[in-house]
Amino acid sequence: MNRISKLTMTVAMATGLMAHAAAAEDMRIAVVAKALGIGFFEAAAKGAEEAAEELGDVQIIYTGPTNTTAEGQIEVINSLIAQRVDAIAISANDTDALVPTLKKAMQRGITVVSWDSGVAEDGRMAHLNPSSNPLIGNMIIKLAADELPEGGQVGLLSATTTSTNQNIWIEEMNKVMGDYPGIEVVGTVYGDDLADKSYREAQGLMQSHPDLDAIIAPTSVGIVAAAQAVVDAGRVGQVNVTGLGLPSEMAGAIESGASKSFAIWNPIDLGYSATMMAYHLAKGDAQAEPGAEISIGRMGTVTLDETNSAPMADPFVYDSSNIDEFKDIF
């Protein structure tokens, strides 16, 4: 081999090693959904990728179980620990059951934050709420009450019995029920964030309560299923479905009249913000302690409270006046 060939090979090998080293230095942030295949979390993953592109030295690993169980997420977390990721940002299926496994992750030097649905304080460094829990709780009952000026019967279709965020929102809703006289919650059912079960539970609510006026579903899976159940039961105009949903999935329900309005924050913004929070904590640019300010990029900054939690933004109401603006976005 002549000298020029040797030199070319040396340069090529050095370049390859440098590229490999640069790739190895990328921070790997795992964004863990409650379950794969849910539109809300798919949109959040897009936001995470946006943040990674903006930061420039981040690789996103979007993952989750196939169903909304703590056991499924524990299996995913153990796999991420084995991969030695730098950070885990998780929307929890159970506030307490994940704690031992996430504590193990933190003991291995992995930054852990929760978002959307929180983990108990011992199992994470910080939590990003999509909005203020009291604001969400008030919003979901207000959306139903606004269409029932004379009062009426309301049923709740939630996710799972252990879903941290839904349980907190319902608790906050109950605190302000006195502000909506004449509104009576007649039943609460759980669809486990499965479309077919949520559909059946919505049917059951209408059958058990023939005078039902509204179904509140604080879950993007449940609200779509409930709206379809109302259409199939021929109850459009009698039972109004509201709660939290995605414009892309609820446009048909608004058009049919099964839903008058619903609310949600932008899941793209939420995935983006959770990634930014995880990045700055893992990088050491911010500390997970009460009063700390953490940059979440184009969304501004958040300030951690005494539980190391912070809200991202207020929920936004969608109805027939604006649904067309957003239905092709998320």
mmCIF file of C-alpha atoms in Angstrom:
data_model
loop_
_atom_site.group_PDB
_atom_site.id
_atom_site.type_symbol
_atom_site.label_atom_id
_atom_site.label_comp_id
_atom_site.label_asym_id
_atom_site.label_seq_id
_atom_site.Cartn_x
_atom_site.Cartn_y
_atom_site.Cartn_z
ATOM 1 C CA MET A 1 0.000 0.000 0.000
ATOM 2 C CA ASN A 2 1.519 3.346 -0.967
ATOM 3 C CA ARG A 3 1.880 6.291 1.369
ATOM 4 C CA ILE A 4 -1.060 8.240 -0.102
ATOM 5 C CA SER A 5 -3.380 5.223 0.306
ATOM 6 C CA LYS A 6 -2.258 4.796 3.911
ATOM 7 C CA LEU A 7 -2.845 8.469 4.611
ATOM 8 C CA THR A 8 -6.333 8.330 3.016
ATOM 9 C CA MET A 9 -7.258 5.303 5.112
ATOM 10 C CA THR A 10 -5.958 6.967 8.280
ATOM 11 C CA VAL A 11 -7.980 10.110 7.638
ATOM 12 C CA ALA A 12 -11.084 8.059 6.842
ATOM 13 C CA MET A 13 -10.698 6.011 10.024
ATOM 14 C CA ALA A 14 -10.160 9.145 12.105
ATOM 15 C CA THR A 15 -13.199 10.799 10.564
ATOM 16 C CA GLY A 16 -15.311 7.727 11.262
ATOM 17 C CA LEU A 17 -14.119 7.585 14.867
ATOM 18 C CA MET A 18 -14.874 11.265 15.357
ATOM 19 C CA ALA A 19 -18.374 10.840 13.912
ATOM 20 C CA HIS A 20 -18.959 7.844 16.165
ATOM 21 C CA ALA A 21 -17.737 9.795 19.202
ATOM 22 C CA ALA A 22 -20.000 12.722 18.356
ATOM 23 C CA ALA A 23 -22.979 10.394 18.029
ATOM 24 C CA ALA A 24 -22.065 8.738 21.321
ATOM 25 C CA GLU A 25 -22.140 12.122 23.027
ATOM 26 C CA ASP A 26 -25.764 12.723 22.077
ATOM 27 C CA MET A 27 -28.025 12.744 25.123
ATOM 28 C CA ARG A 28 -30.568 9.917 24.870
ATOM 29 C CA ILE A 29 -33.959 10.907 26.283
ATOM 30 C CA ALA A 30 -36.646 8.226 26.470
ATOM 31 C CA VAL A 31 -40.173 9.581 26.119
ATOM 32 C CA VAL A 32 -42.484 6.936 27.589
ATOM 33 C CA ALA A 33 -46.184 6.948 26.709
ATOM 34 C CA LYS A 34 -48.988 5.344 28.696
ATOM 35 C CA ALA A 35 -49.395 3.072 25.677
ATOM 36 C CA LEU A 36 -48.347 3.097 22.056
ATOM 37 C CA GLY A 37 -50.893 3.819 19.349
ATOM 38 C CA ILE A 38 -52.726 6.633 21.176
ATOM 39 C CA GLY A 39 -52.981 9.840 19.151
ATOM 40 C CA PHE A 40 -52.247 12.123 22.095
ATOM 41 C CA PHE A 41 -48.906 10.465 22.764
ATOM 42 C CA GLU A 42 -48.010 10.181 19.079
ATOM 43 C CA ALA A 43 -48.440 13.978 18.895
ATOM 44 C CA ALA A 44 -46.336 14.412 22.042
ATOM 45 C CA ALA A 45 -43.584 12.362 20.396
ATOM 46 C CA LYS A 46 -43.545 14.842 17.496
ATOM 47 C CA GLY A 47 -42.984 17.625 20.011
ATOM 48 C CA ALA A 48 -40.136 15.677 21.592
ATOM 49 C CA GLU A 49 -38.473 15.300 18.195
ATOM 50 C CA GLU A 50 -38.918 19.045 17.610
ATOM 51 C CA ALA A 51 -37.111 19.771 20.885
ATOM 52 C CA ALA A 52 -34.327 17.332 19.999
ATOM 53 C CA GLU A 53 -33.802 18.991 16.630
ATOM 54 C CA GLU A 54 -33.695 22.406 18.281
ATOM 55 C CA LEU A 55 -31.225 21.288 20.953
ATOM 56 C CA GLY A 56 -29.040 19.498 18.431
ATOM 57 C CA ASP A 57 -27.369 16.949 20.712
ATOM 58 C CA VAL A 58 -30.356 14.819 21.687
ATOM 59 C CA GLN A 59 -31.631 11.462 20.501
ATOM 60 C CA ILE A 60 -35.280 10.665 21.312
ATOM 61 C CA ILE A 61 -36.344 7.128 22.127
ATOM 62 C CA TYR A 62 -40.149 7.080 21.944
ATOM 63 C CA THR A 63 -41.533 3.988 23.604
ATOM 64 C CA GLY A 64 -44.270 2.556 25.806
ATOM 65 C CA PRO A 65 -46.226 -0.620 26.528
ATOM 66 C CA THR A 66 -48.938 -2.025 24.282
ATOM 67 C CA ASN A 67 -51.600 -1.442 26.939
ATOM 68 C CA THR A 68 -52.166 1.025 29.759
ATOM 69 C CA THR A 69 -50.774 -0.982 32.669
ATOM 70 C CA ALA A 70 -48.133 -0.278 35.282
ATOM 71 C CA GLU A 71 -46.645 -3.711 34.611
ATOM 72 C CA GLY A 72 -46.117 -2.817 30.963
ATOM 73 C CA GLN A 73 -44.390 0.430 31.827
ATOM 74 C CA ILE A 74 -42.168 -1.252 34.425
ATOM 75 C CA GLU A 75 -40.948 -3.641 31.726
ATOM 76 C CA VAL A 76 -40.212 -0.685 29.443
ATOM 77 C CA ILE A 77 -38.351 1.207 32.204
ATOM 78 C CA ASN A 78 -36.186 -1.819 33.019
ATOM 79 C CA SER A 79 -35.242 -2.047 29.343
ATOM 80 C CA LEU A 80 -34.292 1.645 29.311
ATOM 81 C CA ILE A 81 -32.163 1.190 32.436
ATOM 82 C CA ALA A 82 -30.354 -1.648 30.670
ATOM 83 C CA GLN A 83 -29.769 0.657 27.683
ATOM 84 C CA ARG A 84 -28.312 3.284 30.043
ATOM 85 C CA VAL A 85 -30.328 6.158 28.651
ATOM 86 C CA ASP A 86 -29.581 9.605 30.036
ATOM 87 C CA ALA A 87 -33.142 10.611 30.903
ATOM 88 C CA ILE A 88 -36.644 9.166 31.129
ATOM 89 C CA ALA A 89 -39.721 11.364 30.659
ATOM 90 C CA ILE A 90 -42.802 9.295 31.472
ATOM 91 C CA SER A 91 -46.588 9.693 31.538
ATOM 92 C CA ALA A 92 -47.480 7.246 34.304
ATOM 93 C CA ASN A 93 -50.153 4.580 34.310
ATOM 94 C CA ASP A 94 -49.893 4.357 38.100
ATOM 95 C CA THR A 95 -48.604 7.025 40.471
ATOM 96 C CA ASP A 96 -47.085 4.591 43.004
ATOM 97 C CA ALA A 97 -46.397 1.283 41.263
ATOM 98 C CA LEU A 98 -43.636 2.722 39.078
ATOM 99 C CA VAL A 99 -41.708 4.289 41.966
ATOM 100 C CA PRO A 100 -39.365 1.389 42.874
ATOM 101 C CA THR A 101 -38.275 0.896 39.264
ATOM 102 C CA LEU A 102 -37.830 4.610 38.612
ATOM 103 C CA LYS A 103 -35.851 4.945 41.844
ATOM 104 C CA LYS A 104 -33.555 2.258 40.493
ATOM 105 C CA ALA A 105 -33.180 4.321 37.321
ATOM 106 C CA MET A 106 -32.238 7.430 39.300
ATOM 107 C CA GLN A 107 -29.747 5.412 41.384
ATOM 108 C CA ARG A 108 -28.075 4.502 38.079
ATOM 109 C CA GLY A 109 -27.689 8.203 37.274
ATOM 110 C CA ILE A 110 -30.688 8.500 34.943
ATOM 111 C CA THR A 111 -32.682 11.737 35.136
ATOM 112 C CA VAL A 112 -36.382 10.972 35.635
ATOM 113 C CA VAL A 113 -39.246 13.388 35.061
ATOM 114 C CA SER A 114 -42.939 12.689 34.698
ATOM 115 C CA TRP A 115 -45.329 14.604 32.481
ATOM 116 C CA ASP A 116 -49.055 14.540 31.795
ATOM 117 C CA SER A 117 -49.782 11.815 34.379
ATOM 118 C CA GLY A 118 -47.509 12.108 37.380
ATOM 119 C CA VAL A 119 -45.343 9.762 39.396
ATOM 120 C CA ALA A 120 -45.179 10.048 43.192
ATOM 121 C CA GLU A 121 -42.426 12.397 44.345
ATOM 122 C CA ASP A 122 -40.042 9.603 45.400
ATOM 123 C CA GLY A 123 -40.049 8.223 41.877
ATOM 124 C CA ARG A 124 -39.088 11.307 39.881
ATOM 125 C CA MET A 125 -37.095 14.506 40.065
ATOM 126 C CA ALA A 126 -39.746 16.826 38.630
ATOM 127 C CA HIS A 127 -43.204 16.705 37.086
ATOM 128 C CA LEU A 128 -44.690 18.762 34.256
ATOM 129 C CA ASN A 129 -48.449 19.149 34.431
ATOM 130 C CA PRO A 130 -50.092 20.005 31.101
ATOM 131 C CA SER A 131 -51.980 22.729 32.936
ATOM 132 C CA SER A 132 -53.004 23.653 36.450
ATOM 133 C CA ASN A 133 -55.018 20.806 37.975
ATOM 134 C CA PRO A 134 -57.642 23.170 39.468
ATOM 135 C CA LEU A 135 -58.099 24.865 36.090
ATOM 136 C CA ILE A 136 -58.587 21.532 34.337
ATOM 137 C CA GLY A 137 -60.990 20.262 36.991
ATOM 138 C CA ASN A 138 -63.098 23.384 36.713
ATOM 139 C CA MET A 139 -62.947 23.362 32.910
ATOM 140 C CA ILE A 140 -64.329 19.850 32.425
ATOM 141 C CA ILE A 141 -67.415 20.473 34.568
ATOM 142 C CA LYS A 142 -67.901 23.985 33.185
ATOM 143 C CA LEU A 143 -68.016 22.650 29.614
ATOM 144 C CA ALA A 144 -70.905 20.381 30.598
ATOM 145 C CA ALA A 145 -72.684 22.964 32.768
ATOM 146 C CA ASP A 146 -72.535 25.669 30.093
ATOM 147 C CA GLU A 147 -74.883 23.551 27.965
ATOM 148 C CA LEU A 148 -77.207 22.824 30.922
ATOM 149 C CA PRO A 149 -78.417 26.180 32.264
ATOM 150 C CA GLU A 150 -81.280 24.459 34.099
ATOM 151 C CA GLY A 151 -79.018 21.746 35.520
ATOM 152 C CA GLY A 152 -78.979 18.057 34.650
ATOM 153 C CA GLN A 153 -77.418 14.629 35.080
ATOM 154 C CA VAL A 154 -73.761 14.076 34.201
ATOM 155 C CA GLY A 155 -71.765 10.849 33.972
ATOM 156 C CA LEU A 156 -67.965 10.502 34.085
ATOM 157 C CA LEU A 157 -66.013 8.211 31.770
ATOM 158 C CA SER A 158 -62.407 8.162 32.990
ATOM 159 C CA ALA A 159 -59.305 6.184 31.989
ATOM 160 C CA THR A 160 -58.149 3.699 34.654
ATOM 161 C CA THR A 161 -58.872 3.676 38.372
ATOM 162 C CA THR A 162 -55.185 4.388 39.006
ATOM 163 C CA SER A 163 -54.588 7.132 36.393
ATOM 164 C CA THR A 164 -52.942 9.911 38.357
ATOM 165 C CA ASN A 165 -54.012 12.844 36.228
ATOM 166 C CA GLN A 166 -57.645 11.830 35.678
ATOM 167 C CA ASN A 167 -58.122 11.142 39.379
ATOM 168 C CA ILE A 168 -56.695 14.532 40.347
ATOM 169 C CA TRP A 169 -58.825 16.356 37.761
ATOM 170 C CA ILE A 170 -61.990 14.631 38.971
ATOM 171 C CA GLU A 171 -61.046 15.492 42.558
ATOM 172 C CA GLU A 172 -60.580 19.136 41.584
ATOM 173 C CA MET A 173 -63.877 19.037 39.678
ATOM 174 C CA ASN A 174 -65.678 17.809 42.783
ATOM 175 C CA LYS A 175 -64.283 20.731 44.769
ATOM 176 C CA VAL A 176 -66.087 23.255 42.552
ATOM 177 C CA MET A 177 -69.362 21.398 42.044
ATOM 178 C CA GLY A 178 -71.052 23.938 44.320
ATOM 179 C CA ASP A 179 -70.406 26.585 41.670
ATOM 180 C CA TYR A 180 -72.684 24.721 39.270
ATOM 181 C CA PRO A 181 -76.081 24.311 40.990
ATOM 182 C CA GLY A 182 -78.376 21.727 39.494
ATOM 183 C CA ILE A 183 -75.559 19.618 38.036
ATOM 184 C CA GLU A 184 -75.591 16.085 39.449
ATOM 185 C CA VAL A 185 -72.874 13.488 38.806
ATOM 186 C CA VAL A 186 -74.801 10.217 38.662
ATOM 187 C CA GLY A 187 -72.024 7.753 37.916
ATOM 188 C CA THR A 188 -68.336 7.215 37.186
ATOM 189 C CA VAL A 189 -67.048 4.437 34.929
ATOM 190 C CA TYR A 190 -63.603 3.476 33.608
ATOM 191 C CA GLY A 191 -62.703 2.571 30.048
ATOM 192 C CA ASP A 192 -59.000 1.833 30.740
ATOM 193 C CA ASP A 193 -58.079 4.064 27.770
ATOM 194 C CA LEU A 194 -59.260 1.289 25.459
ATOM 195 C CA ALA A 195 -61.629 2.376 22.700
ATOM 196 C CA ASP A 196 -63.898 -0.674 22.797
ATOM 197 C CA LYS A 197 -64.229 -0.773 26.585
ATOM 198 C CA SER A 198 -64.783 3.001 26.751
ATOM 199 C CA TYR A 199 -67.531 2.636 24.130
ATOM 200 C CA ARG A 200 -69.257 -0.080 26.175
ATOM 201 C CA GLU A 201 -68.963 1.911 29.395
ATOM 202 C CA ALA A 202 -70.510 4.970 27.711
ATOM 203 C CA GLN A 203 -73.356 2.782 26.492
ATOM 204 C CA GLY A 204 -73.780 1.495 30.038
ATOM 205 C CA LEU A 205 -73.985 5.014 31.438
ATOM 206 C CA MET A 206 -76.802 5.908 29.052
ATOM 207 C CA GLN A 207 -78.668 2.668 29.755
ATOM 208 C CA SER A 208 -78.324 2.976 33.527
ATOM 209 C CA HIS A 209 -79.349 6.635 33.498
ATOM 210 C CA PRO A 210 -82.052 7.222 30.860
ATOM 211 C CA ASP A 211 -82.197 10.950 31.728
ATOM 212 C CA LEU A 212 -78.454 11.457 31.324
ATOM 213 C CA ASP A 213 -77.650 14.866 29.832
ATOM 214 C CA ALA A 214 -73.876 14.781 29.452
ATOM 215 C CA ILE A 215 -70.832 12.518 29.546
ATOM 216 C CA ILE A 216 -67.538 14.028 30.691
ATOM 217 C CA ALA A 217 -64.474 12.091 29.534
ATOM 218 C CA PRO A 218 -61.147 13.571 30.735
ATOM 219 C CA THR A 219 -59.284 11.220 28.385
ATOM 220 C CA SER A 220 -58.639 11.511 24.649
ATOM 221 C CA VAL A 221 -59.550 7.866 24.046
ATOM 222 C CA GLY A 222 -62.720 7.914 26.135
ATOM 223 C CA ILE A 223 -64.175 11.111 24.692
ATOM 224 C CA VAL A 224 -64.066 9.795 21.107
ATOM 225 C CA ALA A 225 -65.584 6.458 22.127
ATOM 226 C CA ALA A 226 -68.339 8.188 24.125
ATOM 227 C CA ALA A 227 -69.221 10.452 21.204
ATOM 228 C CA GLN A 228 -69.552 7.434 18.919
ATOM 229 C CA ALA A 229 -71.729 5.669 21.491
ATOM 230 C CA VAL A 230 -74.041 8.691 21.610
ATOM 231 C CA VAL A 231 -74.313 8.752 17.804
ATOM 232 C CA ASP A 232 -74.981 5.000 17.614
ATOM 233 C CA ALA A 233 -77.609 5.242 20.366
ATOM 234 C CA GLY A 234 -79.432 8.015 18.509
ATOM 235 C CA ARG A 235 -78.934 10.348 21.473
ATOM 236 C CA VAL A 236 -77.347 13.303 19.641
ATOM 237 C CA GLY A 237 -78.978 16.457 21.002
ATOM 238 C CA GLN A 238 -79.909 14.644 24.210
ATOM 239 C CA VAL A 239 -76.498 13.649 25.594
ATOM 240 C CA ASN A 240 -73.586 16.053 25.129
ATOM 241 C CA VAL A 241 -70.078 14.560 25.243
ATOM 242 C CA THR A 242 -67.308 16.803 26.523
ATOM 243 C CA GLY A 243 -64.000 16.654 28.367
ATOM 244 C CA LEU A 244 -60.470 16.424 26.980
ATOM 245 C CA GLY A 245 -59.765 15.351 23.399
ATOM 246 C CA LEU A 246 -57.745 15.954 20.253
ATOM 247 C CA PRO A 247 -59.140 18.204 17.504
ATOM 248 C CA SER A 248 -58.169 15.693 14.806
ATOM 249 C CA GLU A 249 -60.132 12.950 16.551
ATOM 250 C CA MET A 250 -63.079 15.074 17.723
ATOM 251 C CA ALA A 251 -63.830 17.038 14.541
ATOM 252 C CA GLY A 252 -66.432 14.480 13.500
ATOM 253 C CA ALA A 253 -68.141 14.616 16.896
ATOM 254 C CA ILE A 254 -68.377 18.408 16.711
ATOM 255 C CA GLU A 255 -69.800 18.157 13.189
ATOM 256 C CA SER A 256 -72.379 15.529 14.178
ATOM 257 C CA GLY A 257 -73.427 17.477 17.270
ATOM 258 C CA ALA A 258 -72.466 14.657 19.643
ATOM 259 C CA SER A 259 -70.092 17.146 21.266
ATOM 260 C CA LYS A 260 -70.705 20.867 21.649
ATOM 261 C CA SER A 261 -67.202 21.627 22.875
ATOM 262 C CA PHE A 262 -64.142 20.085 24.502
ATOM 263 C CA ALA A 263 -60.736 21.213 25.734
ATOM 264 C CA ILE A 264 -57.102 20.151 25.533
ATOM 265 C CA TRP A 265 -53.627 21.595 25.640
ATOM 266 C CA ASN A 266 -51.416 21.041 22.650
ATOM 267 C CA PRO A 267 -49.773 17.597 23.110
ATOM 268 C CA ILE A 268 -47.023 18.624 20.701
ATOM 269 C CA ASP A 269 -46.150 21.461 23.083
ATOM 270 C CA LEU A 270 -46.337 19.060 26.027
ATOM 271 C CA GLY A 271 -43.916 16.537 24.525
ATOM 272 C CA TYR A 272 -41.633 19.393 23.517
ATOM 273 C CA SER A 273 -41.702 20.935 27.002
ATOM 274 C CA ALA A 274 -41.179 17.621 28.828
ATOM 275 C CA THR A 275 -38.142 16.931 26.659
ATOM 276 C CA MET A 276 -36.738 20.384 27.374
ATOM 277 C CA MET A 277 -37.242 19.885 31.118
ATOM 278 C CA ALA A 278 -35.539 16.478 31.058
ATOM 279 C CA TYR A 279 -32.667 17.849 28.984
ATOM 280 C CA HIS A 280 -31.834 20.776 31.250
ATOM 281 C CA LEU A 281 -32.037 18.652 34.393
ATOM 282 C CA ALA A 282 -29.850 15.937 32.881
ATOM 283 C CA LYS A 283 -27.403 18.535 31.578
ATOM 284 C CA GLY A 284 -27.172 20.203 34.983
ATOM 285 C CA ASP A 285 -28.364 23.559 33.628
ATOM 286 C CA ALA A 286 -31.226 23.470 36.156
ATOM 287 C CA GLN A 287 -31.861 21.883 39.530
ATOM 288 C CA ALA A 288 -34.930 19.930 40.604
ATOM 289 C CA GLU A 289 -35.831 21.904 43.709
ATOM 290 C CA PRO A 290 -38.734 24.103 44.837
ATOM 291 C CA GLY A 291 -38.551 27.572 43.319
ATOM 292 C CA ALA A 292 -36.213 26.527 40.509
ATOM 293 C CA GLU A 293 -36.884 28.001 37.081
ATOM 294 C CA ILE A 294 -36.450 25.669 34.123
ATOM 295 C CA SER A 295 -36.410 26.713 30.485
ATOM 296 C CA ILE A 296 -38.854 24.895 28.232
ATOM 297 C CA GLY A 297 -37.677 26.507 25.033
ATOM 298 C CA ARG A 298 -40.255 28.351 22.949
ATOM 299 C CA MET A 299 -42.832 27.750 25.711
ATOM 300 C CA GLY A 300 -40.902 29.989 28.100
ATOM 301 C CA THR A 301 -39.995 28.899 31.623
ATOM 302 C CA VAL A 302 -41.703 27.016 34.424
ATOM 303 C CA THR A 303 -41.169 27.377 38.162
ATOM 304 C CA LEU A 304 -41.243 24.263 40.332
ATOM 305 C CA ASP A 305 -43.553 24.290 43.361
ATOM 306 C CA GLU A 306 -43.006 22.594 46.713
ATOM 307 C CA THR A 307 -43.581 19.172 45.100
ATOM 308 C CA ASN A 308 -41.193 19.937 42.216
ATOM 309 C CA SER A 309 -44.165 20.213 39.859
ATOM 310 C CA ALA A 310 -45.091 22.947 37.384
ATOM 311 C CA PRO A 311 -47.954 23.619 34.938
ATOM 312 C CA MET A 312 -47.233 24.201 31.248
ATOM 313 C CA ALA A 313 -50.251 26.236 30.069
ATOM 314 C CA ASP A 314 -54.009 26.788 30.409
ATOM 315 C CA PRO A 315 -56.373 24.373 28.607
ATOM 316 C CA PHE A 316 -57.930 25.662 25.386
ATOM 317 C CA VAL A 317 -61.570 25.165 24.332
ATOM 318 C CA TYR A 318 -62.441 23.827 20.886
ATOM 319 C CA ASP A 319 -65.907 24.034 19.308
ATOM 320 C CA SER A 320 -67.547 24.544 15.909
ATOM 321 C CA SER A 321 -66.094 28.058 15.663
ATOM 322 C CA ASN A 322 -62.444 26.945 15.622
ATOM 323 C CA ILE A 323 -62.210 23.171 15.132
ATOM 324 C CA ASP A 324 -61.331 23.472 11.429
ATOM 325 C CA GLU A 325 -58.234 25.502 12.307
ATOM 326 C CA PHE A 326 -56.743 22.709 14.384
ATOM 327 C CA LYS A 327 -58.113 19.380 13.139
ATOM 328 C CA ASP A 328 -55.260 18.861 10.674
ATOM 329 C CA ILE A 329 -52.562 19.800 13.193
ATOM 330 C CA PHE A 330 -53.055 17.343 16.062
#
